[in-house]
XYZ file of C-alpha atoms in Angstrom:
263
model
C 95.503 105.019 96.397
C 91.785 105.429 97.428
C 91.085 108.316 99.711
C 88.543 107.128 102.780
C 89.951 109.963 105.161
C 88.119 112.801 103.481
C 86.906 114.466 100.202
C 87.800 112.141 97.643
C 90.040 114.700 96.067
C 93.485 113.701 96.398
C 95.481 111.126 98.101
C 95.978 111.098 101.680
C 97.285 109.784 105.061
C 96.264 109.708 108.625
C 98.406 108.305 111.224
C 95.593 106.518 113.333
C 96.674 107.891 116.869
C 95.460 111.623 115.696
C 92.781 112.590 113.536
C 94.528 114.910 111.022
C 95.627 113.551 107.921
C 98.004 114.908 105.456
C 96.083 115.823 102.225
C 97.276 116.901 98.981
C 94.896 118.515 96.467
C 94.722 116.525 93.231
C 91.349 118.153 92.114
C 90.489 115.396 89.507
C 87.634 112.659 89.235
C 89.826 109.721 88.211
C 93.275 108.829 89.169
C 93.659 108.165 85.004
C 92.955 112.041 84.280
C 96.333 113.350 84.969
C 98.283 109.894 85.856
C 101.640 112.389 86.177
C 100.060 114.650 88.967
C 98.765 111.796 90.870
C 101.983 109.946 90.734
C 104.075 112.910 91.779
C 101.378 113.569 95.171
C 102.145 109.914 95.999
C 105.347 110.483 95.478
C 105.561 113.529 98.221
C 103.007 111.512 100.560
C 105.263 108.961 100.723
C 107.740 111.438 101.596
C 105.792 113.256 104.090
C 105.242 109.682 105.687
C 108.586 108.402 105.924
C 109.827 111.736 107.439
C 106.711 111.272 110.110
C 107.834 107.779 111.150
C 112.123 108.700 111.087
C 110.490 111.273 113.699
C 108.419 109.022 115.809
C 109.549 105.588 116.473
C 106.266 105.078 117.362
C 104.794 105.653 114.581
C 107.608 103.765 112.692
C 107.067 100.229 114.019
C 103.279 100.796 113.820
C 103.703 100.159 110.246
C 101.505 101.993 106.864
C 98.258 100.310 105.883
C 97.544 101.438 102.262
C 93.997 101.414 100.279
C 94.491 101.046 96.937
C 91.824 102.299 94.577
C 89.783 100.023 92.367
C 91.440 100.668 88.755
C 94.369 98.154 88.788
C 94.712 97.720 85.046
C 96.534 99.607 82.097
C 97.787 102.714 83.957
C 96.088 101.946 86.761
C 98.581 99.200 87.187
C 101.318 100.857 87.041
C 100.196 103.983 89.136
C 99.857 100.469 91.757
C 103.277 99.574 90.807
C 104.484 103.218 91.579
C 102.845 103.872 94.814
C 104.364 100.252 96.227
C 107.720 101.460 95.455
C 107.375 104.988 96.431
C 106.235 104.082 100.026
C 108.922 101.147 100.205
C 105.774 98.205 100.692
C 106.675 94.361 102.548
C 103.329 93.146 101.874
C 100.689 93.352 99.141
C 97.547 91.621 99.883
C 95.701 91.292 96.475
C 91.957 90.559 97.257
C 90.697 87.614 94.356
C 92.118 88.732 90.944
C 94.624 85.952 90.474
C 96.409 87.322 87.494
C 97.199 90.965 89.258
C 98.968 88.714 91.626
C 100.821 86.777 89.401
C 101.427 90.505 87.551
C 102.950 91.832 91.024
C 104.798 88.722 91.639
C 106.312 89.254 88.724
C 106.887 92.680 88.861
C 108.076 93.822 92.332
C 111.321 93.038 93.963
C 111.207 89.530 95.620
C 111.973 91.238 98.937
C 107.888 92.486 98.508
C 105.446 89.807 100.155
C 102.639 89.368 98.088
C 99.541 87.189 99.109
C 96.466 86.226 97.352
C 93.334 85.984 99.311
C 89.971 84.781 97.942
C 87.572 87.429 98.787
C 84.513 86.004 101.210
C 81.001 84.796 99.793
C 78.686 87.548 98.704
C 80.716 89.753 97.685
C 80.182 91.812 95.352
C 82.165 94.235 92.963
C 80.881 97.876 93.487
C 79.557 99.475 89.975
C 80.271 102.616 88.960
C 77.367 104.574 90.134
C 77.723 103.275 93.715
C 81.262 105.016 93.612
C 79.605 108.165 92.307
C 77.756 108.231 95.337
C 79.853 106.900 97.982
C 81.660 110.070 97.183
C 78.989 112.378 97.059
C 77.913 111.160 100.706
C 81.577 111.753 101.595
C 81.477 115.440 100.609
C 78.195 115.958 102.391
C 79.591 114.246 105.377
C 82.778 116.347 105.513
C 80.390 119.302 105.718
C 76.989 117.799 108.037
C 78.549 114.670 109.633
C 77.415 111.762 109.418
C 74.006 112.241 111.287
C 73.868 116.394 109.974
C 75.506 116.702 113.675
C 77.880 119.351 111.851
C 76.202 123.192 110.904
C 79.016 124.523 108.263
C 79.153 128.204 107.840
C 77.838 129.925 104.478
C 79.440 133.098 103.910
C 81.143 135.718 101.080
C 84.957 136.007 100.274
C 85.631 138.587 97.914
C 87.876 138.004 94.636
C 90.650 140.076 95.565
C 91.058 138.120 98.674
C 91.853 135.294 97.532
C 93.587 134.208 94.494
C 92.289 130.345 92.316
C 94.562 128.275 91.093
C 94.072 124.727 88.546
C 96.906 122.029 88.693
C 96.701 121.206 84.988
C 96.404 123.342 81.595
C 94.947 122.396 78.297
C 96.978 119.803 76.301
C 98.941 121.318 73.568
C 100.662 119.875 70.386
C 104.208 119.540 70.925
C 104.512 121.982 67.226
C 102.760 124.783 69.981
C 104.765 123.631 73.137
C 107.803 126.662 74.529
C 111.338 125.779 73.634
C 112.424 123.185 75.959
C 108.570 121.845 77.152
C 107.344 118.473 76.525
C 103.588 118.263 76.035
C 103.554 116.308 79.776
C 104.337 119.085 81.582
C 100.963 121.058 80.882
C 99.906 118.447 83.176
C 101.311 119.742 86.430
C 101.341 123.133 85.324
C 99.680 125.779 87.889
C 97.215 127.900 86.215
C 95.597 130.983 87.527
C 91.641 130.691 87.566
C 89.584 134.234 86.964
C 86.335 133.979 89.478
C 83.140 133.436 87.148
C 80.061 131.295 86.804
C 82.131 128.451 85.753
C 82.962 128.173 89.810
C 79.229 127.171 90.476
C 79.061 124.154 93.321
C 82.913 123.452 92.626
C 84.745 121.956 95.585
C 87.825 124.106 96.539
C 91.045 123.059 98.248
C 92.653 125.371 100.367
C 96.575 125.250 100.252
C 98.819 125.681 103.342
C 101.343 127.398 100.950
C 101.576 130.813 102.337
C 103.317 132.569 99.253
C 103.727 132.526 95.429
C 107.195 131.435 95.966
C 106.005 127.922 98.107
C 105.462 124.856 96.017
C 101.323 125.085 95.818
C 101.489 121.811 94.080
C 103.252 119.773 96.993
C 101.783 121.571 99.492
C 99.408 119.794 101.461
C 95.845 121.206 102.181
C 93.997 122.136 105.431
C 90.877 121.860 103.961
C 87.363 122.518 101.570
C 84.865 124.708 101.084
C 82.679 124.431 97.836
C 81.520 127.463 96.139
C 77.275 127.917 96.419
C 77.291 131.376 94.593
C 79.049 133.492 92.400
C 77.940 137.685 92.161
C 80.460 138.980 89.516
C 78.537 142.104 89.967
C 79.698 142.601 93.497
C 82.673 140.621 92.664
C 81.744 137.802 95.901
C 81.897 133.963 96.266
C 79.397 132.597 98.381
C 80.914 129.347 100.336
C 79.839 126.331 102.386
C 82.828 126.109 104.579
C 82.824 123.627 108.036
C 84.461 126.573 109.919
C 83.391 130.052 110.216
C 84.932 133.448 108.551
C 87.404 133.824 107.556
C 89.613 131.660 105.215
C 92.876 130.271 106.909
C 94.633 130.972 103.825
C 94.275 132.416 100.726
C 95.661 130.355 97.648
C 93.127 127.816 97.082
C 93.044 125.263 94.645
C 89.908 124.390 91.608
C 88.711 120.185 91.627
C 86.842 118.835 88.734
C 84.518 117.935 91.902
C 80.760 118.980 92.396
C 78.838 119.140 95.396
C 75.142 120.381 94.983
C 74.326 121.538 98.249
C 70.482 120.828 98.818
C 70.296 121.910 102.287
């Protein structure tokens, strides 16, 4: 699922009559580097989406519209597979690759309505580096706007006020895995994060879970802030945030994403 609601760093949902969406913080670059975690926050958007339409009828018969993202082969096929059967999908529209819609014809339950449609002249496939920085102008937009009409708030948060946590540890043999783990479930592990230079210009997600004891993982997020500077001296991050002082919460979650602020 590709993310045009905000940050590109995690799937989300909007309905369209209100402006909040329903994030989850996936923290990763590609969907393919941790294909378990971003199949299980489908999973629980999904979820979170049919309990939002069983609660508004509204809502229900106004239907899901669902962006897939680009990679639709290998894994990235059957992430496409997963997320049409986690969210229950009628139609698939598959936009000029005539073998993924043979593939899905194939593959999904003939009660699922899938259409091929040529895509229009002039069209073009977007490369790689046009991705890059359709994100990039995301992130700054989530903090400026799209004009710079936004003026987000730079300030410190100390280390003991918050605590940093990583969805993900270092793959391990199985021969070095705990009696009882599989070597998969490093990947949806929740690993505390000791504040250093390593946080330089990462983006942060902050989690709505207000204890150890909720589910940080499943939890969706209320927002970013990326980290500008980091004083291990005075023990202080410095972040870009879009609202002022201080934090709404206080577990907040690392991304693989950088944002160099240049303002």
């Amino acid at each position: 699922m590709s993310n045009c609601l905000s940050i590109k760093a995690g799937p989300a949902a909007v309905i369209v009559s209100r402006n909040q969406p329903v994030i989850y913080h996936y923290g990763y670059k590609e969907p393919g580097s941790n294909v378990m975690l971003y199949n299980l926050l489908v999973t629980k958007l999904a979820q979170t989406v049919a309990e939002r339409m069983e609660a508004n009828r509204q809502n229900a018969v106004s239907g899901v519209i669902i962006n897939t993202c680009g990679w639709v082969k290998g894994q990235g096929y059957q992430m496409l597979i997963h997320a049409a059967k986690a969210f229950e999908v009628d139609l698939i529209i598959v936009l000029d690759q005539e073998r993924r819609y043979n593939e899905l014809v194939r593959d999904l339950p003939e009660t699922v309505k899938v259409v091929f449609q040529p895509k229009s002249g002039g069209v073009v496939e977007r490369s790689r580096q046009a991705r890059v920085e359709s994100r990039d102008k995301k992130i700054r937009e989530y903090f400026y706007g799209s004009a710079a009409q936004f003026y987000p708030h730079s300030f410190e948060v100390r280390f003991s006020d918050v605590k940093i946590f990583k969805i993900g540890a270092p793959a391990l043999p199985d021969s070095l895995m705990p009696l009882g783990m599989k070597a998969e479930d490093q990947l949806t592990k929740l690993v505390t994060v000791q504040p250093s230079q390593q946080l330089l210009h990462h983006l942060i997600s902050i989690s709505m879970a207000e204890s150890g004891e909720d589910d940080i993982i499943q939890t969706n997020v209320t927002g970013f802030i990326c980290v500008n500077n980091v004083d291990l001296e005075r023990q202080m991050l410095t972040v870009l945030s879009p609202q002022p002082r201080p934090l709404p919460r206080t577990r907040l979650l690392l991304s693989d994403i950088q944002y160099m602020d240049s303002h």
